[in-house]
Coordinates of C-alpha atoms in Angstrom, one line a residue:
M1 CA 32.4 -10.1 -25.8
S2 CA 33.8 -10.9 -22.8
W3 CA 30.8 -12.4 -20.5
I4 CA 30.3 -14.6 -24.1
Q5 CA 33.9 -16.3 -23.2
A6 CA 33.3 -16.7 -19.1
L7 CA 30.2 -18.6 -20.2
C8 CA 31.9 -21.1 -23.0
E9 CA 35.2 -21.8 -20.3
T10 CA 32.6 -22.8 -17.7
Y11 CA 30.5 -25.2 -20.0
D12 CA 33.5 -26.5 -20.7
N13 CA 34.6 -27.0 -17.7
Y14 CA 31.6 -28.8 -17.1
F15 CA 31.9 -31.0 -19.7
D16 CA 35.7 -31.8 -19.8
G17 CA 35.3 -32.2 -16.1
K18 CA 34.4 -35.0 -14.0
P19 CA 30.4 -35.2 -13.8
L20 CA 28.7 -33.2 -10.9
S21 CA 26.0 -34.7 -9.6
D22 CA 23.3 -31.7 -10.1
A23 CA 19.1 -32.2 -9.9
H24 CA 19.5 -30.1 -13.0
P25 CA 22.1 -30.4 -15.1
L26 CA 23.6 -28.6 -17.9
V27 CA 21.7 -28.5 -21.2
S28 CA 24.4 -29.5 -23.9
V29 CA 24.8 -28.0 -26.8
G30 CA 21.6 -28.3 -29.6
F31 CA 19.1 -29.2 -26.5
I32 CA 16.6 -26.6 -24.4
V33 CA 15.0 -27.2 -21.5
K34 CA 11.6 -27.2 -21.6
Q35 CA 8.4 -28.1 -19.0
L36 CA 6.4 -31.0 -20.6
D37 CA 2.7 -31.9 -20.5
I38 CA 0.8 -34.6 -23.0
C39 CA 2.8 -37.4 -23.3
I40 CA 1.8 -39.3 -26.5
R41 CA 2.7 -42.7 -26.6
I42 CA 3.0 -44.8 -30.3
L43 CA 4.3 -48.1 -32.4
P44 CA 6.9 -48.9 -34.2
D45 CA 4.8 -48.8 -36.9
G46 CA 3.6 -44.7 -36.6
T47 CA 0.4 -46.3 -34.7
F48 CA -0.9 -44.3 -31.7
H49 CA -1.4 -46.6 -28.7
S50 CA -2.1 -43.8 -25.5
A51 CA -1.4 -40.6 -23.7
S52 CA -1.3 -39.5 -20.7
I53 CA -0.7 -35.9 -18.8
L54 CA 2.7 -35.3 -17.1
V55 CA 1.3 -34.4 -14.0
E56 CA 5.1 -34.9 -11.9
R57 CA 5.3 -31.1 -14.1
S58 CA 9.4 -32.1 -14.7
K59 CA 11.1 -30.2 -17.3
Y60 CA 13.4 -32.5 -19.3
P61 CA 16.4 -31.2 -22.4
V62 CA 14.6 -31.7 -25.5
P63 CA 16.0 -30.7 -29.2
S64 CA 16.2 -27.4 -30.3
S65 CA 17.1 -25.1 -33.3
P66 CA 18.8 -21.2 -33.4
A67 CA 15.8 -19.8 -35.0
A68 CA 13.3 -22.2 -32.4
E69 CA 14.9 -20.4 -29.3
G70 CA 14.9 -16.3 -30.6
R71 CA 11.0 -17.0 -32.1
T72 CA 9.3 -14.4 -31.1
G73 CA 6.8 -13.6 -34.3
P74 CA 6.5 -16.2 -37.0
P75 CA 6.1 -19.9 -36.6
L76 CA 9.5 -21.3 -35.9
A77 CA 9.1 -25.0 -35.0
Y78 CA 11.5 -27.2 -32.0
P79 CA 12.3 -30.3 -33.6
L80 CA 10.2 -32.9 -31.9
C81 CA 8.3 -31.6 -29.0
D82 CA 6.3 -28.8 -29.2
E83 CA 3.2 -27.1 -28.6
L84 CA 0.0 -28.8 -29.5
R85 CA -0.6 -25.6 -32.1
Y86 CA 2.3 -27.3 -34.1
V87 CA 2.7 -31.0 -33.8
A88 CA -1.4 -30.7 -34.6
G89 CA -1.8 -31.2 -38.2
D90 CA -5.5 -31.1 -37.7
L91 CA -5.9 -28.5 -34.7
S92 CA -7.0 -26.3 -36.9
A93 CA -10.6 -28.3 -37.3
Y94 CA -10.9 -28.1 -33.8
S95 CA -10.3 -24.3 -33.4
K96 CA -11.6 -20.9 -34.7
I97 CA -7.8 -20.6 -35.1
D98 CA -5.9 -21.4 -38.5
Y99 CA -3.1 -22.8 -37.0
S100 CA -2.1 -24.5 -40.1
P101 CA 1.1 -22.3 -40.5
Y102 CA 1.9 -23.5 -37.4
Y103 CA 2.4 -27.3 -38.4
A104 CA 3.8 -27.1 -42.0
A105 CA 6.1 -25.1 -39.8
Y106 CA 7.2 -27.9 -37.5
D107 CA 6.3 -31.2 -40.9
K108 CA 8.7 -29.1 -42.9
Q109 CA 11.9 -29.5 -40.3
L110 CA 10.4 -33.1 -39.2
S111 CA 10.9 -34.2 -42.5
D112 CA 14.0 -32.7 -43.8
W113 CA 15.8 -34.4 -40.6
C114 CA 14.0 -37.8 -40.8
E115 CA 15.6 -37.6 -44.3
A116 CA 19.1 -37.3 -43.0
R117 CA 21.1 -40.4 -43.7
D118 CA 21.5 -41.7 -39.9
A119 CA 17.8 -41.1 -38.8
P120 CA 16.9 -43.2 -36.6
P121 CA 13.8 -45.6 -37.2
E122 CA 11.3 -44.5 -33.8
L123 CA 11.6 -40.5 -35.5
I124 CA 10.5 -42.1 -39.0
A125 CA 7.9 -43.7 -36.9
L126 CA 7.2 -40.5 -35.6
R127 CA 6.7 -38.7 -38.9
F128 CA 4.1 -41.4 -40.1
Y129 CA 2.0 -40.8 -37.7
L130 CA 2.1 -37.1 -37.6
K131 CA 1.4 -37.6 -41.3
K132 CA -2.0 -39.3 -40.3
N133 CA -3.1 -35.6 -39.1
T134 CA -5.0 -37.6 -35.6
V135 CA -3.3 -35.4 -32.7
I136 CA -6.7 -33.9 -32.2
A137 CA -9.2 -36.6 -32.7
D138 CA -6.7 -39.2 -30.5
L139 CA -6.3 -37.2 -27.0
V140 CA -9.9 -36.8 -27.7
G141 CA -10.9 -40.4 -28.0
C142 CA -8.3 -41.3 -24.9
G143 CA -10.3 -38.6 -22.7
L144 CA -7.6 -36.1 -22.2
L145 CA -8.5 -33.0 -24.3
F146 CA -12.5 -32.7 -24.8
L147 CA -14.6 -30.7 -28.0
N148 CA -17.7 -27.8 -26.4
E149 CA -20.9 -27.3 -28.3
E150 CA -19.8 -26.6 -31.7
G151 CA -16.9 -29.1 -31.5
K152 CA -13.5 -27.2 -30.6
V153 CA -11.5 -28.0 -28.0
Q154 CA -12.7 -26.7 -24.4
N155 CA -10.1 -24.7 -22.5
T156 CA -12.6 -24.5 -19.5
W157 CA -14.0 -26.6 -16.8
K158 CA -16.5 -24.8 -14.2
D159 CA -17.4 -28.0 -12.4
R160 CA -14.3 -28.1 -9.3
K161 CA -15.2 -31.0 -8.6
T162 CA -15.4 -32.9 -11.1
K163 CA -12.5 -31.0 -13.1
P164 CA -9.9 -33.5 -15.8
V165 CA -6.5 -33.7 -14.9
F166 CA -5.8 -31.9 -18.8
F167 CA -7.3 -28.6 -16.6
T168 CA -4.8 -28.8 -13.8
L169 CA -2.2 -27.9 -15.7
K170 CA -4.1 -24.0 -16.8
K171 CA -3.4 -23.0 -19.7
P172 CA -5.1 -23.6 -23.6
A173 CA -4.8 -26.6 -25.3
E174 CA -2.8 -25.1 -28.2
K175 CA 0.0 -24.3 -25.5
C176 CA 0.3 -27.6 -24.0
I177 CA 4.1 -28.7 -25.4
V178 CA 3.8 -32.8 -26.0
D179 CA 6.4 -35.6 -25.6
F180 CA 6.6 -38.6 -27.3
S181 CA 7.7 -42.0 -26.7
V182 CA 8.2 -45.3 -29.5
L183 CA 7.7 -48.5 -27.6
R184 CA 10.8 -49.7 -27.5
E185 CA 11.6 -54.0 -26.9
N186 CA 7.9 -53.7 -24.5
T187 CA 8.3 -50.3 -22.5
F188 CA 8.2 -46.8 -24.3
I189 CA 10.7 -44.4 -24.7
P190 CA 11.2 -40.8 -25.0
L191 CA 12.2 -39.7 -27.9
R192 CA 13.9 -36.8 -26.1
D193 CA 15.9 -39.6 -23.6
M194 CA 17.0 -41.9 -27.0
R195 CA 20.8 -41.9 -28.0
E196 CA 20.8 -42.2 -31.4
V197 CA 18.0 -39.2 -31.5
K198 CA 20.6 -36.9 -29.9
E199 CA 23.0 -37.2 -31.8
S200 CA 21.1 -38.1 -35.0
W201 CA 19.9 -33.7 -34.2
L202 CA 23.3 -32.7 -33.8
K203 CA 24.8 -33.9 -37.0
Y204 CA 21.6 -32.7 -38.8
L205 CA 21.9 -29.6 -37.2
L206 CA 25.7 -28.8 -37.0
S207 CA 25.2 -29.9 -41.0
G208 CA 23.0 -27.2 -42.1
L209 CA 25.2 -24.4 -40.9
S210 CA 26.8 -23.1 -43.2
D211 CA 27.6 -19.5 -42.8
Q212 CA 31.2 -18.6 -42.5
Q213 CA 31.8 -15.8 -40.4
L214 CA 34.6 -14.4 -37.7
C215 CA 33.4 -15.4 -34.5
Y216 CA 33.2 -12.4 -32.1
S217 CA 33.8 -14.1 -29.3
S218 CA 36.5 -16.4 -30.6
G219 CA 38.4 -15.6 -32.7
R220 CA 38.1 -17.7 -35.1
L221 CA 35.6 -18.3 -38.9
E222 CA 32.7 -20.5 -37.3
P223 CA 29.1 -21.0 -38.7
A224 CA 27.9 -18.0 -37.6
I225 CA 23.7 -16.8 -36.6
Y226 CA 21.7 -13.6 -36.0
N227 CA 19.1 -15.1 -33.8
H228 CA 20.3 -16.0 -30.3
A229 CA 18.2 -17.2 -27.9
K230 CA 16.2 -15.8 -25.2
I231 CA 17.0 -16.0 -21.8
E232 CA 13.3 -15.2 -19.8
G233 CA 10.5 -15.0 -21.7
N234 CA 10.7 -13.2 -25.3
A235 CA 13.5 -10.9 -23.5
K236 CA 17.6 -12.0 -25.4
L237 CA 20.7 -10.1 -24.6
I238 CA 22.1 -10.8 -28.2
S239 CA 19.4 -9.0 -31.1
A240 CA 19.4 -6.3 -33.6
K241 CA 17.1 -5.6 -37.1
D242 CA 19.0 -6.1 -40.0
D243 CA 16.4 -5.4 -42.3
L244 CA 17.1 -2.2 -44.5
R245 CA 14.3 -0.1 -44.5
D246 CA 15.0 3.9 -43.8
F247 CA 15.7 5.0 -40.8
Q248 CA 17.1 2.1 -39.3
F249 CA 20.7 3.6 -37.8
K250 CA 23.6 0.7 -38.6
G251 CA 26.4 3.6 -37.4
R252 CA 29.4 3.1 -40.0
F253 CA 28.3 -0.3 -41.2
T254 CA 27.0 -1.7 -44.0
S255 CA 25.3 -4.8 -43.0
A256 CA 24.4 -6.3 -39.8
E257 CA 27.2 -8.9 -39.6
Q258 CA 29.9 -5.9 -40.0
A259 CA 28.1 -5.0 -36.4
Y260 CA 27.8 -8.2 -34.7
S261 CA 28.9 -12.1 -34.8
V262 CA 28.4 -14.7 -33.1
S263 CA 29.3 -18.5 -33.6
Y264 CA 26.1 -20.6 -33.4
M265 CA 29.1 -23.1 -30.8
A266 CA 29.5 -20.2 -29.0
S267 CA 25.9 -18.6 -29.0
S268 CA 24.6 -21.7 -27.9
K269 CA 27.5 -22.8 -25.1
A270 CA 26.3 -19.0 -23.6
H271 CA 23.0 -19.0 -23.8
N272 CA 23.3 -22.9 -22.4
T273 CA 25.3 -22.2 -19.3
L274 CA 23.7 -18.8 -18.6
R275 CA 20.3 -20.1 -18.5
W276 CA 21.4 -22.8 -16.1
L277 CA 23.4 -20.6 -13.8
R278 CA 20.5 -18.5 -13.3
D279 CA 18.4 -21.3 -12.4
R280 CA 20.9 -23.3 -9.8
Q281 CA 22.3 -20.2 -8.2
G282 CA 21.4 -16.6 -9.3
F283 CA 19.3 -14.4 -7.2
N284 CA 16.4 -14.1 -9.9
K285 CA 13.6 -11.2 -8.4
Y286 CA 11.5 -8.7 -9.9
G287 CA 12.6 -9.0 -13.6
S288 CA 16.0 -8.9 -12.6
S289 CA 19.5 -11.8 -12.0
F290 CA 22.3 -11.1 -10.1
I291 CA 25.1 -14.5 -10.8
A292 CA 27.8 -15.3 -8.7
W293 CA 30.2 -17.9 -9.9
S294 CA 33.4 -20.2 -10.2
T295 CA 34.5 -21.4 -13.7
T296 CA 34.9 -24.7 -12.3
C297 CA 31.6 -24.7 -12.4
R298 CA 31.0 -25.7 -8.5
I299 CA 29.0 -23.2 -6.2
I300 CA 30.4 -20.9 -4.7
I301 CA 29.4 -18.0 -1.6
A302 CA 27.7 -14.9 -3.9
P303 CA 27.3 -11.7 -2.4
Q304 CA 23.6 -12.0 -1.4
D305 CA 24.2 -14.7 0.3
G306 CA 23.6 -14.4 4.3
V307 CA 26.4 -16.0 6.8
D308 CA 23.7 -18.4 7.7
D309 CA 22.7 -19.4 4.7
S310 CA 26.6 -19.9 3.3
W311 CA 28.2 -21.8 6.2
G312 CA 24.6 -23.7 7.7
V313 CA 24.3 -23.1 11.9
E314 CA 24.7 -27.0 12.7
D315 CA 26.5 -27.2 15.5
E316 CA 26.8 -28.1 18.9
D317 CA 28.0 -25.2 20.8
E318 CA 25.1 -22.7 20.8
E319 CA 27.9 -19.7 20.6
K320 CA 29.4 -20.2 18.0
I321 CA 25.6 -20.4 16.4
Y322 CA 24.0 -17.1 17.8
P323 CA 27.5 -15.3 18.2
Q324 CA 26.6 -12.8 21.6
T325 CA 29.6 -10.2 20.2
E326 CA 31.4 -8.6 17.9
Q327 CA 34.7 -10.8 19.0
A328 CA 32.2 -13.8 18.7
Y329 CA 31.2 -12.9 15.6
S330 CA 34.8 -11.9 14.0
K331 CA 36.2 -15.4 15.2
K332 CA 33.1 -17.2 13.7
I333 CA 33.9 -15.1 10.5
A334 CA 37.9 -15.4 10.0
S335 CA 37.3 -19.1 11.2
A336 CA 35.2 -19.5 7.9
M337 CA 37.4 -17.5 5.4
S338 CA 40.6 -19.1 7.0
G339 CA 38.6 -22.8 5.3
F340 CA 37.5 -21.0 2.0
R341 CA 40.7 -20.5 1.4
S342 CA 42.0 -23.8 0.7
V343 CA 39.1 -24.6 -2.0
P344 CA 40.1 -24.3 -4.9
E345 CA 38.1 -21.8 -6.1
Y346 CA 39.0 -18.8 -4.2
R347 CA 42.5 -19.5 -4.5
K348 CA 44.9 -17.0 -5.9
G349 CA 45.3 -17.5 -10.0
S350 CA 41.2 -18.6 -9.8
R351 CA 38.9 -16.9 -12.1
I352 CA 35.2 -15.1 -10.5
I353 CA 32.9 -13.5 -11.8
M354 CA 29.5 -11.5 -11.6
L355 CA 27.4 -11.1 -13.8
G356 CA 24.2 -8.3 -13.4
M357 CA 21.1 -8.6 -15.9
E358 CA 17.5 -7.8 -16.2
A359 CA 14.9 -7.1 -18.9
A360 CA 14.3 -3.4 -19.7
T361 CA 12.0 -3.9 -21.8
P362 CA 9.8 -7.4 -22.6
G363 CA 11.4 -8.0 -25.9
R364 CA 14.9 -7.0 -24.9
M365 CA 17.3 -8.4 -21.5
S366 CA 20.5 -6.2 -20.7
I367 CA 23.8 -6.7 -18.9
N368 CA 23.8 -4.3 -16.1
F369 CA 26.6 -5.7 -13.8
Y370 CA 29.5 -7.6 -15.1
Q371 CA 33.3 -8.0 -13.5
E372 CA 35.9 -11.1 -12.8
L373 CA 37.9 -11.3 -9.7
D374 CA 40.4 -13.6 -8.5
G375 CA 38.8 -16.3 -6.9
S376 CA 40.9 -15.1 -3.5
E377 CA 40.4 -10.6 -4.1
Y378 CA 36.5 -11.8 -4.2
L379 CA 37.1 -13.6 -0.3
E380 CA 38.8 -10.8 0.4
R381 CA 35.7 -8.7 -0.4
L382 CA 33.1 -11.2 1.0
N383 CA 35.5 -10.7 4.2
S384 CA 34.6 -7.1 4.5
W385 CA 31.4 -6.9 3.9
Y386 CA 30.3 -9.1 6.5
T387 CA 32.8 -8.2 8.7
R388 CA 31.5 -4.0 8.0
C389 CA 28.0 -4.5 8.4
L390 CA 27.5 -6.2 11.3
W391 CA 24.7 -6.3 14.3
R392 CA 22.8 -7.6 17.4
L393 CA 20.0 -8.6 15.0
T394 CA 16.3 -10.5 16.1
R395 CA 16.1 -13.4 13.4
R396 CA 12.6 -16.2 14.4
R397 CA 13.8 -19.6 13.5
S398 CA 11.9 -21.2 11.5
S399 CA 12.0 -24.9 12.7
D400 CA 11.1 -23.8 16.4
N401 CA 9.8 -20.3 15.9
R402 CA 12.0 -19.2 18.0
L403 CA 13.0 -15.4 18.6
Y404 CA 17.4 -15.7 18.8
E405 CA 19.0 -12.2 18.9
Y406 CA 23.0 -12.6 17.8
V407 CA 25.3 -10.3 16.2
T408 CA 25.9 -11.1 12.5
T409 CA 25.4 -9.4 8.9
P410 CA 22.0 -8.1 7.9
T411 CA 21.0 -10.0 4.3
L412 CA 19.2 -8.2 1.0
Q413 CA 15.3 -8.7 1.5
E414 CA 16.5 -7.6 5.7
L415 CA 18.6 -4.2 3.8
G416 CA 15.7 -3.4 1.6
E417 CA 12.8 -3.8 5.0
A418 CA 14.4 -1.1 6.4
V419 CA 15.2 1.3 3.4
F420 CA 11.4 0.8 2.0
G421 CA 9.8 -1.0 4.8
F422 CA 7.5 -4.3 5.2
S423 CA 4.9 -2.7 3.1
S424 CA 6.4 -1.5 0.3
I425 CA 8.2 -4.9 0.0
R426 CA 5.0 -6.7 0.9
M427 CA 3.7 -5.2 -2.7
A428 CA 6.5 -6.3 -4.9
D429 CA 6.3 -8.9 -4.0
A430 CA 2.9 -9.5 -5.3
D431 CA 3.7 -7.4 -8.0
K432 CA 3.9 -10.5 -11.1
R433 CA 4.4 -8.1 -13.7
N434 CA 7.4 -5.7 -12.2
E435 CA 5.0 -2.9 -13.2
K436 CA 5.2 -0.9 -10.1
S437 CA 7.4 2.2 -9.6
I438 CA 7.9 0.7 -5.8
T439 CA 8.9 -2.5 -7.5
K440 CA 11.6 -1.3 -9.7
Q441 CA 13.1 0.9 -6.9
I442 CA 13.5 -1.9 -5.1
K443 CA 15.1 -3.9 -7.7
S444 CA 17.8 -1.1 -7.7
F445 CA 18.3 -0.9 -4.1
N446 CA 19.0 -4.6 -4.5
M447 CA 21.1 -4.5 -7.5
D448 CA 23.4 -1.2 -5.8
I449 CA 23.8 -3.0 -2.7
L450 CA 25.3 -6.3 -4.3
S451 CA 28.1 -4.1 -6.5
C452 CA 28.7 -3.1 -3.8
I453 CA 29.7 -5.7 -1.9
A454 CA 31.1 -7.1 -5.3
N455 CA 33.3 -4.0 -5.2
G456 CA 34.3 -3.8 -1.6
R457 CA 32.8 -0.4 -1.9
L458 CA 30.8 1.7 1.4
V459 CA 26.8 1.3 1.6
P460 CA 25.3 4.3 -0.4
Q461 CA 24.4 7.6 2.1
T462 CA 21.1 7.3 1.0
F463 CA 20.2 4.1 1.7
A464 CA 21.4 4.4 5.3
R465 CA 19.9 8.4 5.5
S466 CA 16.3 6.5 4.4
A467 CA 16.8 3.2 7.0
F468 CA 17.2 6.4 9.4
R469 CA 13.7 8.5 8.7
R470 CA 12.6 5.2 8.9
S471 CA 13.6 3.5 12.2
C472 CA 12.6 7.0 14.0
R473 CA 9.0 6.4 12.8
P474 CA 8.4 3.7 15.2
E475 CA 4.4 4.4 15.1
S476 CA 4.8 3.5 11.3
F477 CA 5.1 -0.2 12.0
T478 CA 1.4 -1.5 12.0
N479 CA 0.5 -5.1 10.7
Q480 CA -2.4 -4.8 8.0
S481 CA -4.5 -4.8 11.0
G482 CA -3.2 -1.8 12.5
K483 CA -1.2 -3.6 15.2
W484 CA 1.8 -1.7 16.5
Q485 CA 5.1 -4.4 15.8
R486 CA 7.8 -4.4 18.0
E487 CA 9.8 -6.7 16.6
N488 CA 9.8 -5.7 13.5
W489 CA 10.8 -2.1 14.4
L490 CA 13.6 -3.1 16.5
K491 CA 14.8 -5.7 13.5
C492 CA 15.0 -2.4 12.0
L493 CA 17.0 -0.3 14.5
A494 CA 19.3 -2.7 14.4
V495 CA 19.5 -3.3 10.6
T496 CA 19.8 0.8 10.2
C497 CA 22.9 0.4 12.9
A498 CA 24.3 -2.3 10.8
M499 CA 24.1 -0.1 7.6
E500 CA 25.2 3.4 9.1
R501 CA 28.1 1.1 10.8
S502 CA 28.7 0.6 6.7
A503 CA 28.4 3.3 5.1
N504 CA 30.0 5.0 8.0
E505 CA 33.4 2.7 8.7
M506 CA 33.4 4.3 11.8
E507 CA 35.0 2.6 14.5
E508 CA 32.9 4.0 17.4
Y509 CA 30.0 2.2 16.0
K510 CA 30.2 -0.3 19.0
V511 CA 28.0 -3.5 19.0
S512 CA 28.2 -3.5 22.8
L513 CA 27.5 -0.7 24.8
N514 CA 30.0 1.7 26.0
P515 CA 28.7 3.5 29.2
N516 CA 31.8 5.8 29.2
E517 CA 30.4 7.1 25.1
T518 CA 30.4 11.5 25.3
D519 CA 28.0 11.7 22.1
V520 CA 25.0 14.0 22.9
S521 CA 23.2 11.9 20.4
Y522 CA 23.9 8.2 22.1
L523 CA 23.0 9.5 25.3
F524 CA 19.5 10.9 24.1
G525 CA 19.3 7.8 23.1
R526 CA 19.9 5.6 26.3
L527 CA 17.6 7.7 28.1
M528 CA 15.2 6.8 25.6
A529 CA 16.1 2.8 25.9
V530 CA 15.7 4.0 29.7
A531 CA 12.0 5.2 30.0
D532 CA 11.2 2.2 27.4
C533 CA 12.1 -0.3 29.8
A534 CA 11.0 1.8 32.8
E535 CA 7.4 1.5 31.7
I536 CA 7.3 -2.1 30.5
K537 CA 8.1 -3.3 33.7
A538 CA 6.6 -1.6 35.9
M539 CA 3.4 -2.4 33.5
A540 CA 4.3 -6.0 32.9
E541 CA 2.6 -5.7 30.2
S542 CA 2.0 -9.3 29.0
D543 CA 1.6 -8.2 24.8
S544 CA 4.1 -5.3 24.7
Q545 CA 4.7 -6.6 21.2
H546 CA 2.0 -4.2 20.3
R547 CA 1.6 -1.5 23.0
Q548 CA 3.7 2.0 22.7
T549 CA 5.0 3.0 25.8
N550 CA 5.5 7.0 25.6
A551 CA 8.9 6.9 25.4
I552 CA 8.3 5.2 21.6
R553 CA 5.5 7.3 21.3
Y554 CA 7.6 10.1 21.1
F555 CA 10.9 8.8 19.7
S556 CA 10.3 10.6 16.4
A557 CA 10.2 13.8 18.2
A558 CA 12.8 13.1 21.0
Q559 CA 15.1 12.1 17.4
Q560 CA 14.2 16.0 15.9
R561 CA 13.7 17.7 19.4
P562 CA 15.7 16.3 22.1
A563 CA 15.6 18.6 24.4
V564 CA 12.6 19.6 24.8
T565 CA 11.6 16.2 24.4
W566 CA 13.6 14.3 27.3
A567 CA 11.8 16.8 29.5
V568 CA 7.8 15.6 29.0
V569 CA 9.3 11.8 28.6
E570 CA 10.9 12.0 31.3
S571 CA 7.7 14.3 33.8
K572 CA 5.1 11.2 31.7
L573 CA 8.2 8.4 33.6
Q574 CA 7.3 9.6 37.0
P575 CA 4.5 7.5 37.6
Y576 CA 5.5 4.2 36.3
L577 CA 8.6 4.3 38.8
A578 CA 6.5 5.7 40.8
K579 CA 4.5 1.6 41.0
L580 CA 8.7 0.0 41.8
R581 CA 8.6 2.7 44.4
N582 CA 10.5 0.0 46.8
T583 CA 12.2 -1.9 44.5
S584 CA 15.6 -3.0 43.2
L585 CA 14.0 -2.6 40.0
E586 CA 13.8 1.4 40.8
R587 CA 16.7 1.8 42.1
K588 CA 18.1 0.8 38.8
F589 CA 16.6 3.5 36.8
R590 CA 17.0 6.1 39.1
A591 CA 21.0 5.3 39.0
L592 CA 20.9 4.3 35.3
L593 CA 19.1 7.5 34.3
D594 CA 21.6 10.0 36.6
E595 CA 24.2 7.9 35.6
I596 CA 23.5 8.9 32.0
Q597 CA 22.5 12.5 32.1
N598 CA 25.7 13.1 34.5
R599 CA 28.1 11.4 31.0
F600 CA 26.3 15.0 29.4
E601 CA 28.9 18.0 28.9
D602 CA 28.4 21.4 29.0
E603 CA 24.7 22.7 27.4
G604 CA 24.4 19.0 26.3
M605 CA 21.2 17.8 27.8
S606 CA 19.4 21.3 26.1
R607 CA 20.6 20.4 22.8
T608 CA 18.1 21.8 20.4
E609 CA 19.7 20.3 17.2
A610 CA 18.0 17.0 15.5
L611 CA 19.8 13.6 16.3
T612 CA 22.2 11.7 14.6
P613 CA 21.8 8.6 13.7
R614 CA 24.0 7.5 17.3
F615 CA 20.4 8.1 18.6
L616 CA 19.4 4.9 17.4
E617 CA 23.2 3.0 18.3
G618 CA 22.8 4.3 22.3
Y619 CA 18.8 3.2 22.3
H620 CA 19.9 0.2 21.0
C621 CA 22.0 -1.2 22.8
Q622 CA 21.3 -0.3 26.0
R623 CA 18.1 -1.4 25.8
Y624 CA 20.3 -5.4 25.4
D625 CA 22.4 -4.3 28.3
I626 CA 19.7 -3.5 30.7
L627 CA 16.5 -6.4 29.2
N628 CA 19.9 -9.3 29.2
K629 CA 22.1 -7.8 32.1
K630 CA 22.8 -10.6 35.0
E631 CA 21.2 -9.4 38.2
R632 CA 23.6 -9.2 41.0

């Protein structure tokens, strides 16, 4: 129950402290956020006035009940704003389906509420209007809904040019949620916004909760509920069958109440806060969510945030924005961390909570990661990740569409692209139902990486080796039209180097070229980079992003059989060096080849075993050095 306690504490801090300027504030107990579709305006005497479509498609807090929030099967109505099938008593007459049970559930709850002592007159006016059973007739009469030839509500419209505004909602009429406004002092005010309505609903709601049980979260005797709210779709975090049919496992308990008991206040606070945090600052993808938050309610750096996302790049000094060396990047991280340590959320004694959850089935949601950390310890683990998993990456800036190459930490998206490939990521993004095998694999990968960051662990070797194998096959990096994408391959290669650096925690993985390195894999990588750059320079190829050099074509073979393959690549390189004859470039490339080959010790040049990931490190560092070294 610690996650419920943490969420309840966050809720209490939100309402007890200074109000936060959030676009979507935390909803109080007894209310839930809903996207409203249709607004019906009535007069104080319960007479219909007008109706309109809420085209802005905004979400608003509306009164709610525990039963309605947990509904998955039988009709259970929200007390005020609900779907048309609940509020319209005459819908059955305009449909082939009998919706009378839905209206009966709504009418019963609204009537009971109106009989309370402090029920506002505007609420009674609404009840008087709905008792007339003319909602559908009124909506048809004012041109919002349309009837087909059979006199039933029409849910489709063939002609796009003349399509009425109702059909832009893209949902059947019976599923549209209705908002009600009542005229007060020459202005139509939504009932959900009236202070009297809010206070009346909360009093009525609490007065109906009488089942006193021991709350497993607060430890106090409080009104308990067993039909808890849904988190997303029909998926619940707390759910259990409590009937007495055969084959229902209850362990040593004789009733569901003995297995678990959560009070209404604790459940409402926890679920409202969890939904608010998920929508406000959660990482929500592929049917799973990961949230990192402070109980003070202020937004913190999350494990999935990139460095640029977290700290911005608005600075006049480009070296600070795009550090070109490992030392400059480490200085940027240290400077940022120094500033964060003065923030209350990251001080010793503060509380940071991380929670991951996913919908295992359409009706069940599980918590697959939960951890609480001291604020200072949380910051140190982020610092460890940023300074350990880094490399020189190429990114395209959205403001000017230019490529920038600088030292930084890969994002979760970039790590996934390196491990699974760009096409697999696109396939998972298009899988709206999160059913495909690749979607589930990427979802599991995301959660594993996030837990590695949160726990200060190394990147799993399986992920690093998967990215290494993919990077060693540059020919596979093609777009949908079949063109080779050098930019994507180089990005994947750089991310792989960052992963290898983090997975092995090896000091020899340096972002800058080490000309004195004698590792065989590193040296073969340098040779392939020289061959690649020399061929590009000789051809003066304008379309080098899509043309594969001989070094690229033989890249995979060079990793598997370095000595034999390099002999082939070197022989194919000679015609290109001949084109550069008597130029400074020819002298430069020949000198580089001689220098690198002289670095091999013993029988290193005749190596037949497969090369290690340092092969990629050598290639990437040497290529950057050639392309960016200033001519003397």
